[in-house]
Amino acid sequence: MAHRHVLLIGWRPDAVEALHRLGAEVTCVVAAHELPAVGALLDDAHTVVAGDPYATEPTLAALAREGLSADRFDVVTSQFEYSLVNAAVVGGARSRTSPEQALLLRDKALQKRRIRAAGLPVADSALVTRPAALHGFALSRGVLKPLDLSAGRGVRTWADDAGRALLAETLADSPTPGPWLAESWVDGTELHLDGVVRAGRVRFVSVGRYLQNPLAVHTGGPRGSLMEHPDHDPSLYDRAGAFADRAMAALDHHDGVFHLEVYEQPDGTWVFGECGGRIAGGSIDVMVRLQHGVDLHEEWARAVLGLPPTPARPAAVTSFGHVFLAAPGPRCALPGLPEIAARPGVRHTAAQPPPPAPAARLFPATAVVEGKDPRHTSELVHDLADWFDDRCVPASHPADARPLREETP
């Protein structure tokens, strides 16, 4: 591969490392608070500080202050959801994604419109620009979502007409500004399909089944998923590949990675949920690598650099799952990562950054667990979640609270 210089917008250390491994030179646009983490991978000459790396004006201004422009780079890209559109706008012809294509991977209303036009099952939905408009969405059970947030942030649900009316009355005071997307409720268990698309065709897909649907995790119970083993149900993987192919075509996503969520209804129908042109959060990437031998970060970097994807590999004979380890609040004494890593079946563990806004339930760590089969893996995942919950001791005084520790004392 010829030496290539990549402008990466938004700090993603895994992306930087993957590009470096493939021989690329990387300059990254970051926020000031991210500088302490940047130093281990990039020097000052390859670091551009912007007031907001997810907005176009601050990014262009930061580049100009350094005497740089998109034309100085071979590729302009992002691996972070909130800066996909910015990278496409700033990069122009240097970006492998147009702003229109990036928007389809970000805006839920545009996304659902394309999916519906392609004939894939999807929830009924309506754009809500004024809170009172929710009164006209005549469905007794539904979901209200911000158009461009992820990981369930700002999502609200209603279970009856009275709940929908109350939501409409309180929406004007919501900390998440509109417009919003109102959707009909979809029954069924939720799956996540994570994969690689190249030249418009899905080249790899994995299938994970959430321990419980993400919309339910804030009410309690474990948050995570179990990998469906391709050798145990090949037809499931055939179906996942075909569904993902149609979704990628509808969303005009030709080269890169994706994280696609679908609902499996009681009658077997798959209903499209959401899709991001990114690598999933938590430790799903590690679970995929251990189960399938596919490094999604490298596959993303290969797509960015125009390199061919890596050949398919046989799946591990064992089964993997991942779980977010929950704490009831910030004032807790938590186990250390080595303690978590020593638990039965744990193959990987990592600290999680705090949420951008206060939350009743925190997830300070995530882990990947290996079992001999899906049932064994499920037992290990639930045992780990229960153990961590028991070890999270609420502190009666702020001085007694201990955050997650990299090392045990």
mmCIF file of C-alpha atoms in Angstrom:
data_model
loop_
_atom_site.group_PDB
_atom_site.id
_atom_site.type_symbol
_atom_site.label_atom_id
_atom_site.label_comp_id
_atom_site.label_asym_id
_atom_site.label_seq_id
_atom_site.Cartn_x
_atom_site.Cartn_y
_atom_site.Cartn_z
ATOM 1 C CA MET A 1 0.000 0.000 0.000
ATOM 2 C CA ALA A 2 1.235 3.460 -0.851
ATOM 3 C CA HIS A 3 1.767 5.661 2.186
ATOM 4 C CA ARG A 4 -1.474 7.523 2.909
ATOM 5 C CA HIS A 5 -2.197 10.483 5.166
ATOM 6 C CA VAL A 6 -5.590 10.317 6.875
ATOM 7 C CA LEU A 7 -7.442 13.130 8.645
ATOM 8 C CA LEU A 8 -9.526 11.488 11.366
ATOM 9 C CA ILE A 9 -12.224 13.730 12.837
ATOM 10 C CA GLY A 10 -13.138 12.768 16.382
ATOM 11 C CA TRP A 11 -10.891 10.983 18.875
ATOM 12 C CA ARG A 12 -11.065 7.196 18.489
ATOM 13 C CA PRO A 13 -7.880 5.472 19.682
ATOM 14 C CA ASP A 14 -8.833 2.094 18.175
ATOM 15 C CA ALA A 15 -9.227 3.804 14.796
ATOM 16 C CA VAL A 16 -5.831 5.486 15.070
ATOM 17 C CA GLU A 17 -4.152 2.200 15.997
ATOM 18 C CA ALA A 18 -5.836 0.312 13.149
ATOM 19 C CA LEU A 19 -4.771 2.914 10.586
ATOM 20 C CA HIS A 20 -1.221 2.919 11.959
ATOM 21 C CA ARG A 21 -1.013 -0.876 11.703
ATOM 22 C CA LEU A 22 -1.847 -0.587 8.012
ATOM 23 C CA GLY A 23 0.912 1.962 7.465
ATOM 24 C CA ALA A 24 -1.135 5.163 7.310
ATOM 25 C CA GLU A 25 -0.108 8.516 8.754
ATOM 26 C CA VAL A 26 -2.902 9.923 10.916
ATOM 27 C CA THR A 27 -3.759 13.471 11.951
ATOM 28 C CA CYS A 28 -6.689 13.690 14.341
ATOM 29 C CA VAL A 29 -9.099 16.520 15.180
ATOM 30 C CA VAL A 30 -9.842 16.297 18.904
ATOM 31 C CA ALA A 31 -11.428 18.260 21.728
ATOM 32 C CA ALA A 32 -9.177 19.915 24.315
ATOM 33 C CA HIS A 33 -10.259 17.570 27.125
ATOM 34 C CA GLU A 34 -9.106 14.581 25.049
ATOM 35 C CA LEU A 35 -5.486 15.754 24.795
ATOM 36 C CA PRO A 36 -4.185 13.736 27.795
ATOM 37 C CA ALA A 37 -5.272 10.505 26.075
ATOM 38 C CA VAL A 38 -3.924 11.525 22.674
ATOM 39 C CA GLY A 39 -0.280 11.817 23.707
ATOM 40 C CA ALA A 40 0.323 8.079 23.757
ATOM 41 C CA LEU A 41 -0.578 7.692 20.077
ATOM 42 C CA LEU A 42 -0.083 11.050 18.306
ATOM 43 C CA ASP A 43 2.408 13.883 18.650
ATOM 44 C CA ASP A 44 1.472 17.560 18.531
ATOM 45 C CA ALA A 45 2.213 17.761 14.798
ATOM 46 C CA HIS A 46 -0.556 15.227 14.172
ATOM 47 C CA THR A 47 -3.089 16.675 16.600
ATOM 48 C CA VAL A 48 -5.567 19.470 15.812
ATOM 49 C CA VAL A 49 -7.619 20.864 18.711
ATOM 50 C CA ALA A 50 -11.129 22.076 17.897
ATOM 51 C CA GLY A 51 -13.734 23.597 20.176
ATOM 52 C CA ASP A 52 -16.214 21.001 18.878
ATOM 53 C CA PRO A 53 -14.869 18.257 16.559
ATOM 54 C CA TYR A 54 -18.433 17.261 15.693
ATOM 55 C CA ALA A 55 -19.337 20.650 14.184
ATOM 56 C CA THR A 56 -18.082 21.919 10.841
ATOM 57 C CA GLU A 57 -17.202 25.528 11.657
ATOM 58 C CA PRO A 58 -14.960 24.759 14.675
ATOM 59 C CA THR A 59 -13.286 21.965 12.700
ATOM 60 C CA LEU A 60 -12.533 24.143 9.685
ATOM 61 C CA ALA A 61 -11.283 26.937 11.957
ATOM 62 C CA ALA A 62 -8.998 24.563 13.851
ATOM 63 C CA LEU A 63 -7.514 23.226 10.610
ATOM 64 C CA ALA A 64 -7.017 26.758 9.271
ATOM 65 C CA ARG A 65 -5.200 27.824 12.446
ATOM 66 C CA GLU A 66 -2.755 24.978 11.799
ATOM 67 C CA GLY A 67 -2.384 25.926 8.124
ATOM 68 C CA LEU A 68 -4.202 22.774 7.037
ATOM 69 C CA SER A 69 -7.124 21.935 4.767
ATOM 70 C CA ALA A 70 -8.786 18.772 3.528
ATOM 71 C CA ASP A 71 -6.739 18.972 0.328
ATOM 72 C CA ARG A 72 -3.599 18.184 2.342
ATOM 73 C CA PHE A 73 -4.877 14.665 3.087
ATOM 74 C CA ASP A 74 -5.556 11.570 1.023
ATOM 75 C CA VAL A 75 -8.640 10.651 3.052
ATOM 76 C CA VAL A 76 -10.887 12.527 5.503
ATOM 77 C CA THR A 77 -12.989 10.267 7.690
ATOM 78 C CA SER A 78 -14.475 9.522 11.105
ATOM 79 C CA GLN A 79 -15.207 6.401 13.121
ATOM 80 C CA PHE A 80 -17.400 8.213 15.635
ATOM 81 C CA GLU A 81 -21.133 8.452 15.039
ATOM 82 C CA TYR A 82 -21.502 12.116 15.970
ATOM 83 C CA SER A 83 -18.814 13.284 13.533
ATOM 84 C CA LEU A 84 -19.751 11.222 10.452
ATOM 85 C CA VAL A 85 -21.591 14.079 8.762
ATOM 86 C CA ASN A 86 -18.928 16.618 9.736
ATOM 87 C CA ALA A 87 -16.196 14.452 8.190
ATOM 88 C CA ALA A 88 -18.193 14.122 4.976
ATOM 89 C CA VAL A 89 -18.717 17.897 4.745
ATOM 90 C CA VAL A 90 -15.141 18.848 5.651
ATOM 91 C CA GLY A 91 -13.625 16.126 3.484
ATOM 92 C CA GLY A 92 -15.668 16.739 0.361
ATOM 93 C CA ALA A 93 -14.090 14.687 -2.429
ATOM 94 C CA ARG A 94 -11.521 13.378 0.083
ATOM 95 C CA SER A 95 -14.217 11.612 2.068
ATOM 96 C CA ARG A 96 -15.489 8.214 0.939
ATOM 97 C CA THR A 97 -18.964 9.219 2.141
ATOM 98 C CA SER A 98 -21.083 12.101 0.907
ATOM 99 C CA PRO A 99 -23.023 14.261 3.394
ATOM 100 C CA GLU A 100 -26.252 12.740 2.063
ATOM 101 C CA GLN A 101 -24.983 9.217 2.706
ATOM 102 C CA ALA A 102 -23.719 10.139 6.165
ATOM 103 C CA LEU A 103 -27.098 11.630 7.072
ATOM 104 C CA LEU A 104 -28.809 8.327 6.268
ATOM 105 C CA LEU A 105 -26.643 6.697 8.921
ATOM 106 C CA ARG A 106 -27.471 9.403 11.471
ATOM 107 C CA ASP A 107 -30.973 10.850 11.098
ATOM 108 C CA LYS A 108 -33.608 8.362 12.235
ATOM 109 C CA ALA A 109 -36.441 9.909 10.201
ATOM 110 C CA LEU A 110 -34.473 9.845 6.943
ATOM 111 C CA GLN A 111 -33.264 6.344 7.728
ATOM 112 C CA LYS A 112 -36.732 4.915 8.372
ATOM 113 C CA ARG A 113 -38.051 6.571 5.214
ATOM 114 C CA ARG A 114 -35.408 4.832 3.084
ATOM 115 C CA ILE A 115 -35.922 1.482 4.781
ATOM 116 C CA ARG A 116 -39.688 1.688 4.325
ATOM 117 C CA ALA A 117 -39.279 2.565 0.640
ATOM 118 C CA ALA A 118 -37.047 -0.491 0.202
ATOM 119 C CA GLY A 119 -39.854 -2.734 1.443
ATOM 120 C CA LEU A 120 -38.223 -3.840 4.699
ATOM 121 C CA PRO A 121 -40.533 -4.097 7.729
ATOM 122 C CA VAL A 122 -40.154 -1.048 9.987
ATOM 123 C CA ALA A 123 -42.231 0.622 12.708
ATOM 124 C CA ASP A 124 -44.803 3.232 11.793
ATOM 125 C CA SER A 125 -43.352 6.641 12.582
ATOM 126 C CA ALA A 126 -44.036 10.349 12.402
ATOM 127 C CA LEU A 127 -41.864 13.429 12.806
ATOM 128 C CA VAL A 128 -42.784 15.496 15.869
ATOM 129 C CA THR A 129 -41.608 19.092 15.604
ATOM 130 C CA ARG A 130 -44.003 20.546 18.195
ATOM 131 C CA PRO A 131 -44.909 18.719 21.428
ATOM 132 C CA ALA A 132 -48.638 19.091 20.761
ATOM 133 C CA ALA A 133 -48.247 17.077 17.554
ATOM 134 C CA LEU A 134 -47.767 13.965 19.653
ATOM 135 C CA HIS A 135 -51.490 14.081 20.421
ATOM 136 C CA GLY A 136 -52.101 13.300 16.752
ATOM 137 C CA PHE A 137 -49.932 10.159 16.751
ATOM 138 C CA ALA A 138 -52.903 7.928 17.486
ATOM 139 C CA LEU A 139 -51.152 4.835 18.817
ATOM 140 C CA SER A 140 -51.671 3.829 22.420
ATOM 141 C CA ARG A 141 -48.146 2.389 22.822
ATOM 142 C CA GLY A 142 -44.995 3.845 21.360
ATOM 143 C CA VAL A 143 -41.517 5.299 21.577
ATOM 144 C CA LEU A 144 -40.285 8.873 21.198
ATOM 145 C CA LYS A 145 -36.651 9.249 20.074
ATOM 146 C CA PRO A 146 -34.268 12.105 19.391
ATOM 147 C CA LEU A 147 -33.340 12.090 15.715
ATOM 148 C CA ASP A 148 -29.584 11.887 16.123
ATOM 149 C CA LEU A 149 -28.626 10.489 19.532
ATOM 150 C CA SER A 150 -27.432 6.940 20.294
ATOM 151 C CA ALA A 151 -27.328 4.339 23.077
ATOM 152 C CA GLY A 152 -30.905 5.117 24.133
ATOM 153 C CA ARG A 153 -30.126 8.707 25.173
ATOM 154 C CA GLY A 154 -33.214 10.853 25.402
ATOM 155 C CA VAL A 155 -35.597 8.006 24.468
ATOM 156 C CA ARG A 156 -39.026 8.000 26.115
ATOM 157 C CA THR A 157 -41.865 5.514 25.911
ATOM 158 C CA TRP A 158 -45.602 5.530 26.558
ATOM 159 C CA ALA A 159 -47.821 2.547 27.337
ATOM 160 C CA ASP A 160 -51.315 3.996 26.867
ATOM 161 C CA ASP A 161 -53.189 7.046 25.608
ATOM 162 C CA ALA A 162 -52.884 8.786 28.961
ATOM 163 C CA GLY A 163 -49.127 8.264 28.942
ATOM 164 C CA ARG A 164 -48.848 9.692 25.447
ATOM 165 C CA ALA A 165 -50.886 12.740 26.446
ATOM 166 C CA LEU A 166 -48.711 13.302 29.525
ATOM 167 C CA LEU A 167 -45.557 13.005 27.410
ATOM 168 C CA ALA A 168 -46.904 15.597 24.987
ATOM 169 C CA GLU A 169 -47.559 17.993 27.858
ATOM 170 C CA THR A 170 -44.086 17.627 29.382
ATOM 171 C CA LEU A 171 -42.088 17.459 26.147
ATOM 172 C CA ALA A 172 -41.564 21.200 25.958
ATOM 173 C CA ASP A 173 -39.408 20.957 29.113
ATOM 174 C CA SER A 174 -37.360 18.037 27.809
ATOM 175 C CA PRO A 175 -33.560 18.441 28.105
ATOM 176 C CA THR A 176 -33.342 16.819 24.666
ATOM 177 C CA PRO A 177 -34.434 19.383 22.081
ATOM 178 C CA GLY A 178 -36.705 18.448 19.189
ATOM 179 C CA PRO A 179 -37.610 17.546 16.624
ATOM 180 C CA TRP A 180 -38.239 13.954 17.624
ATOM 181 C CA LEU A 181 -39.407 10.768 15.946
ATOM 182 C CA ALA A 182 -42.515 9.065 17.324
ATOM 183 C CA GLU A 183 -42.693 5.343 16.549
ATOM 184 C CA SER A 184 -45.166 2.569 17.139
ATOM 185 C CA TRP A 185 -44.068 -0.029 19.682
ATOM 186 C CA VAL A 186 -42.556 -3.192 18.176
ATOM 187 C CA ASP A 187 -42.870 -6.460 20.078
ATOM 188 C CA GLY A 188 -40.178 -9.099 19.933
ATOM 189 C CA THR A 189 -36.634 -9.801 21.042
ATOM 190 C CA GLU A 190 -33.886 -7.537 19.747
ATOM 191 C CA LEU A 191 -30.855 -8.715 17.783
ATOM 192 C CA HIS A 192 -27.767 -6.793 16.734
ATOM 193 C CA LEU A 193 -26.048 -7.479 13.417
ATOM 194 C CA ASP A 194 -22.477 -6.226 13.228
ATOM 195 C CA GLY A 195 -20.570 -6.496 10.005
ATOM 196 C CA VAL A 196 -18.548 -5.317 7.057
ATOM 197 C CA VAL A 197 -19.863 -3.989 3.748
ATOM 198 C CA ARG A 198 -17.585 -3.554 0.735
ATOM 199 C CA ALA A 199 -18.508 -2.438 -2.775
ATOM 200 C CA GLY A 200 -22.151 -2.473 -1.701
ATOM 201 C CA ARG A 201 -22.222 -6.105 -0.554
ATOM 202 C CA VAL A 202 -22.107 -7.450 2.970
ATOM 203 C CA ARG A 203 -18.884 -9.440 3.286
ATOM 204 C CA PHE A 204 -19.238 -10.422 6.949
ATOM 205 C CA VAL A 205 -21.995 -10.356 9.535
ATOM 206 C CA SER A 206 -22.278 -11.498 13.151
ATOM 207 C CA VAL A 207 -25.512 -12.006 15.070
ATOM 208 C CA GLY A 208 -25.928 -11.195 18.749
ATOM 209 C CA ARG A 209 -29.063 -11.470 20.861
ATOM 210 C CA TYR A 210 -29.541 -8.873 23.591
ATOM 211 C CA LEU A 211 -30.029 -10.210 27.117
ATOM 212 C CA GLN A 212 -33.031 -7.892 27.214
ATOM 213 C CA ASN A 213 -34.137 -5.231 24.775
ATOM 214 C CA PRO A 214 -32.085 -2.030 25.268
ATOM 215 C CA LEU A 215 -35.193 0.040 26.025
ATOM 216 C CA ALA A 216 -35.749 -2.083 29.151
ATOM 217 C CA VAL A 217 -32.286 -1.884 30.713
ATOM 218 C CA HIS A 218 -32.966 1.277 32.716
ATOM 219 C CA THR A 219 -35.614 -0.556 34.726
ATOM 220 C CA GLY A 220 -33.105 -3.153 35.940
ATOM 221 C CA GLY A 221 -31.655 -6.447 34.796
ATOM 222 C CA PRO A 222 -28.481 -7.136 32.809
ATOM 223 C CA ARG A 223 -27.421 -5.106 29.799
ATOM 224 C CA GLY A 224 -25.455 -7.035 27.204
ATOM 225 C CA SER A 225 -25.814 -9.751 24.591
ATOM 226 C CA LEU A 226 -24.934 -13.317 23.663
ATOM 227 C CA MET A 227 -23.395 -14.205 20.327
ATOM 228 C CA GLU A 228 -25.409 -16.567 18.155
ATOM 229 C CA HIS A 229 -22.995 -19.253 16.933
ATOM 230 C CA PRO A 230 -22.963 -19.604 13.123
ATOM 231 C CA ASP A 231 -22.418 -23.376 13.297
ATOM 232 C CA HIS A 232 -25.445 -23.856 15.542
ATOM 233 C CA ASP A 233 -27.883 -22.029 13.237
ATOM 234 C CA PRO A 234 -26.484 -21.411 9.730
ATOM 235 C CA SER A 235 -29.921 -20.355 8.437
ATOM 236 C CA LEU A 236 -29.972 -17.494 10.952
ATOM 237 C CA TYR A 237 -26.710 -16.194 9.514
ATOM 238 C CA ASP A 238 -27.980 -16.573 5.952
ATOM 239 C CA ARG A 239 -31.029 -14.538 6.912
ATOM 240 C CA ALA A 240 -28.914 -11.912 8.665
ATOM 241 C CA GLY A 241 -26.674 -11.487 5.629
ATOM 242 C CA ALA A 242 -29.630 -11.089 3.276
ATOM 243 C CA PHE A 243 -31.395 -8.605 5.582
ATOM 244 C CA ALA A 244 -28.232 -6.566 6.067
ATOM 245 C CA ASP A 245 -27.590 -6.537 2.308
ATOM 246 C CA ARG A 246 -31.010 -4.988 1.675
ATOM 247 C CA ALA A 247 -30.561 -2.475 4.500
ATOM 248 C CA MET A 248 -27.107 -1.368 3.300
ATOM 249 C CA ALA A 249 -28.449 -0.874 -0.225
ATOM 250 C CA ALA A 250 -31.390 1.150 1.097
ATOM 251 C CA LEU A 251 -29.074 3.341 3.198
ATOM 252 C CA ASP A 252 -26.534 3.769 0.385
ATOM 253 C CA HIS A 253 -23.789 2.435 2.667
ATOM 254 C CA HIS A 254 -21.232 0.856 0.328
ATOM 255 C CA ASP A 255 -17.928 0.577 2.189
ATOM 256 C CA GLY A 256 -17.272 0.312 5.907
ATOM 257 C CA VAL A 257 -18.750 -1.303 8.986
ATOM 258 C CA PHE A 258 -22.243 -1.282 10.453
ATOM 259 C CA HIS A 259 -24.173 -1.921 13.659
ATOM 260 C CA LEU A 260 -27.756 -2.850 12.778
ATOM 261 C CA GLU A 261 -30.543 -3.625 15.249
ATOM 262 C CA VAL A 262 -33.630 -5.678 14.363
ATOM 263 C CA TYR A 263 -36.654 -6.951 16.270
ATOM 264 C CA GLU A 264 -37.539 -10.620 15.904
ATOM 265 C CA GLN A 265 -41.316 -10.764 16.329
ATOM 266 C CA PRO A 266 -43.191 -13.776 17.722
ATOM 267 C CA ASP A 267 -44.244 -14.828 14.195
ATOM 268 C CA GLY A 268 -40.592 -14.782 13.048
ATOM 269 C CA THR A 269 -40.768 -11.492 11.125
ATOM 270 C CA TRP A 270 -37.726 -9.246 11.387
ATOM 271 C CA VAL A 271 -38.466 -5.544 11.836
ATOM 272 C CA PHE A 272 -35.738 -2.960 11.199
ATOM 273 C CA GLY A 273 -34.810 -0.940 14.282
ATOM 274 C CA GLU A 274 -31.808 1.318 13.671
ATOM 275 C CA CYS A 275 -28.481 1.215 11.858
ATOM 276 C CA GLY A 276 -25.215 3.055 12.400
ATOM 277 C CA GLY A 277 -22.218 3.141 10.070
ATOM 278 C CA ARG A 278 -19.937 2.550 13.021
ATOM 279 C CA ILE A 279 -18.573 -0.047 15.412
ATOM 280 C CA ALA A 280 -20.858 -0.866 18.324
ATOM 281 C CA GLY A 281 -20.157 0.421 21.804
ATOM 282 C CA GLY A 282 -19.135 -1.503 24.892
ATOM 283 C CA SER A 283 -17.128 -4.647 24.125
ATOM 284 C CA ILE A 284 -19.150 -5.957 21.189
ATOM 285 C CA ASP A 285 -16.095 -5.450 18.970
ATOM 286 C CA VAL A 286 -14.023 -7.736 21.225
ATOM 287 C CA MET A 287 -16.816 -10.325 21.350
ATOM 288 C CA VAL A 288 -16.968 -10.351 17.547
ATOM 289 C CA ARG A 289 -13.188 -10.714 17.267
ATOM 290 C CA LEU A 290 -13.021 -13.603 19.723
ATOM 291 C CA GLN A 291 -16.021 -15.415 18.220
ATOM 292 C CA HIS A 292 -15.340 -14.852 14.518
ATOM 293 C CA GLY A 293 -11.701 -13.798 14.251
ATOM 294 C CA VAL A 294 -12.754 -10.527 12.591
ATOM 295 C CA ASP A 295 -11.271 -7.240 13.813
ATOM 296 C CA LEU A 296 -13.934 -4.663 12.932
ATOM 297 C CA HIS A 297 -11.512 -1.784 13.549
ATOM 298 C CA GLU A 298 -9.088 -3.178 10.984
ATOM 299 C CA GLU A 299 -11.903 -3.844 8.508
ATOM 300 C CA TRP A 300 -13.053 -0.240 8.939
ATOM 301 C CA ALA A 301 -9.478 0.986 8.341
ATOM 302 C CA ARG A 302 -9.145 -1.239 5.262
ATOM 303 C CA ALA A 303 -12.294 0.296 3.820
ATOM 304 C CA VAL A 304 -10.992 3.812 4.548
ATOM 305 C CA LEU A 305 -7.685 3.062 2.803
ATOM 306 C CA GLY A 306 -9.224 1.162 -0.109
ATOM 307 C CA LEU A 307 -7.593 -2.134 0.865
ATOM 308 C CA PRO A 308 -9.362 -5.482 0.349
ATOM 309 C CA PRO A 309 -11.095 -7.071 3.345
ATOM 310 C CA THR A 310 -9.365 -9.883 5.189
ATOM 311 C CA PRO A 311 -10.374 -13.457 4.268
ATOM 312 C CA ALA A 312 -13.095 -15.134 6.301
ATOM 313 C CA ARG A 313 -12.008 -17.335 9.191
ATOM 314 C CA PRO A 314 -13.774 -20.215 10.966
ATOM 315 C CA ALA A 315 -15.629 -19.282 14.126
ATOM 316 C CA ALA A 316 -14.329 -20.353 17.535
ATOM 317 C CA VAL A 317 -15.958 -23.558 18.771
ATOM 318 C CA THR A 318 -16.799 -21.914 22.107
ATOM 319 C CA SER A 319 -19.444 -19.212 22.625
ATOM 320 C CA PHE A 320 -19.057 -15.608 23.755
ATOM 321 C CA GLY A 321 -21.184 -12.962 25.403
ATOM 322 C CA HIS A 322 -20.646 -9.445 26.657
ATOM 323 C CA VAL A 323 -22.152 -7.524 29.549
ATOM 324 C CA PHE A 324 -22.142 -3.995 30.956
ATOM 325 C CA LEU A 325 -21.524 -4.167 34.697
ATOM 326 C CA ALA A 326 -23.963 -1.902 36.520
ATOM 327 C CA ALA A 327 -23.619 0.321 39.580
ATOM 328 C CA PRO A 328 -26.592 1.946 41.312
ATOM 329 C CA GLY A 329 -24.972 5.393 41.269
ATOM 330 C CA PRO A 330 -21.708 7.349 41.371
ATOM 331 C CA ARG A 331 -21.255 7.063 45.146
ATOM 332 C CA CYS A 332 -20.143 3.429 45.301
ATOM 333 C CA ALA A 333 -17.011 1.443 46.079
ATOM 334 C CA LEU A 334 -16.389 -0.722 43.011
ATOM 335 C CA PRO A 335 -14.245 -3.804 42.344
ATOM 336 C CA GLY A 336 -11.082 -3.358 40.281
ATOM 337 C CA LEU A 337 -10.554 -4.580 36.731
ATOM 338 C CA PRO A 338 -8.193 -7.388 37.841
ATOM 339 C CA GLU A 339 -10.894 -8.663 40.182
ATOM 340 C CA ILE A 340 -13.355 -8.720 37.295
ATOM 341 C CA ALA A 341 -10.830 -10.393 34.993
ATOM 342 C CA ALA A 342 -10.314 -13.189 37.543
ATOM 343 C CA ARG A 343 -13.982 -14.209 37.464
ATOM 344 C CA PRO A 344 -14.911 -17.490 35.686
ATOM 345 C CA GLY A 345 -14.938 -17.242 31.892
ATOM 346 C CA VAL A 346 -13.899 -13.581 31.634
ATOM 347 C CA ARG A 347 -11.682 -13.037 28.597
ATOM 348 C CA HIS A 348 -11.710 -9.221 28.451
ATOM 349 C CA THR A 349 -12.713 -6.331 30.684
ATOM 350 C CA ALA A 350 -12.493 -2.555 30.334
ATOM 351 C CA ALA A 351 -13.568 0.591 32.132
ATOM 352 C CA GLN A 352 -16.366 2.612 30.590
ATOM 353 C CA PRO A 353 -16.441 6.430 30.433
ATOM 354 C CA PRO A 354 -19.079 8.147 32.574
ATOM 355 C CA PRO A 355 -22.311 9.133 30.808
ATOM 356 C CA PRO A 356 -22.564 12.673 29.397
ATOM 357 C CA ALA A 357 -25.497 13.422 31.707
ATOM 358 C CA PRO A 358 -26.480 12.227 35.200
ATOM 359 C CA ALA A 359 -28.123 8.793 35.161
ATOM 360 C CA ALA A 360 -29.900 6.707 37.770
ATOM 361 C CA ARG A 361 -27.985 3.609 36.670
ATOM 362 C CA LEU A 362 -24.320 3.641 35.684
ATOM 363 C CA PHE A 363 -22.248 1.094 33.780
ATOM 364 C CA PRO A 364 -18.619 1.661 34.834
ATOM 365 C CA ALA A 365 -17.204 -1.487 33.216
ATOM 366 C CA THR A 366 -17.839 -4.027 30.505
ATOM 367 C CA ALA A 367 -16.640 -7.597 30.083
ATOM 368 C CA VAL A 368 -16.544 -10.378 27.499
ATOM 369 C CA VAL A 369 -17.181 -13.903 28.748
ATOM 370 C CA GLU A 370 -16.434 -17.264 27.107
ATOM 371 C CA GLY A 371 -18.422 -20.441 27.741
ATOM 372 C CA LYS A 372 -18.443 -23.906 26.275
ATOM 373 C CA ASP A 373 -21.865 -23.354 24.663
ATOM 374 C CA PRO A 374 -24.541 -20.593 24.587
ATOM 375 C CA ARG A 375 -26.295 -21.852 27.741
ATOM 376 C CA HIS A 376 -23.039 -21.987 29.690
ATOM 377 C CA THR A 377 -22.072 -18.515 28.435
ATOM 378 C CA SER A 378 -25.441 -17.133 29.506
ATOM 379 C CA GLU A 379 -24.955 -18.553 33.009
ATOM 380 C CA LEU A 380 -21.473 -17.028 33.265
ATOM 381 C CA VAL A 381 -22.686 -13.617 32.062
ATOM 382 C CA HIS A 382 -25.539 -13.493 34.569
ATOM 383 C CA ASP A 383 -23.300 -14.761 37.385
ATOM 384 C CA LEU A 384 -20.758 -12.023 36.620
ATOM 385 C CA ALA A 385 -23.433 -9.317 36.567
ATOM 386 C CA ASP A 386 -24.860 -10.535 39.889
ATOM 387 C CA TRP A 387 -21.387 -10.718 41.481
ATOM 388 C CA PHE A 388 -20.531 -7.170 40.409
ATOM 389 C CA ASP A 389 -23.867 -5.907 41.697
ATOM 390 C CA ASP A 390 -23.209 -7.521 45.077
ATOM 391 C CA ARG A 391 -19.716 -5.978 45.234
ATOM 392 C CA CYS A 392 -20.953 -2.423 44.525
ATOM 393 C CA VAL A 393 -21.252 -1.038 48.032
ATOM 394 C CA PRO A 394 -23.089 2.303 48.285
ATOM 395 C CA ALA A 395 -20.983 4.851 50.180
ATOM 396 C CA SER A 396 -22.646 6.766 52.998
ATOM 397 C CA HIS A 397 -20.079 9.559 52.623
ATOM 398 C CA PRO A 398 -18.473 10.892 49.387
ATOM 399 C CA ALA A 399 -14.995 10.201 50.800
ATOM 400 C CA ASP A 400 -15.854 6.490 51.024
ATOM 401 C CA ALA A 401 -16.758 6.206 47.328
ATOM 402 C CA ARG A 402 -14.099 4.499 45.190
ATOM 403 C CA PRO A 403 -14.393 4.510 41.402
ATOM 404 C CA LEU A 404 -13.457 1.543 39.266
ATOM 405 C CA ARG A 405 -9.772 0.816 39.759
ATOM 406 C CA GLU A 406 -7.323 -0.442 37.168
ATOM 407 C CA GLU A 407 -5.480 -2.289 39.938
ATOM 408 C CA THR A 408 -6.636 -3.845 43.163
ATOM 409 C CA PRO A 409 -4.944 -2.677 46.375
#
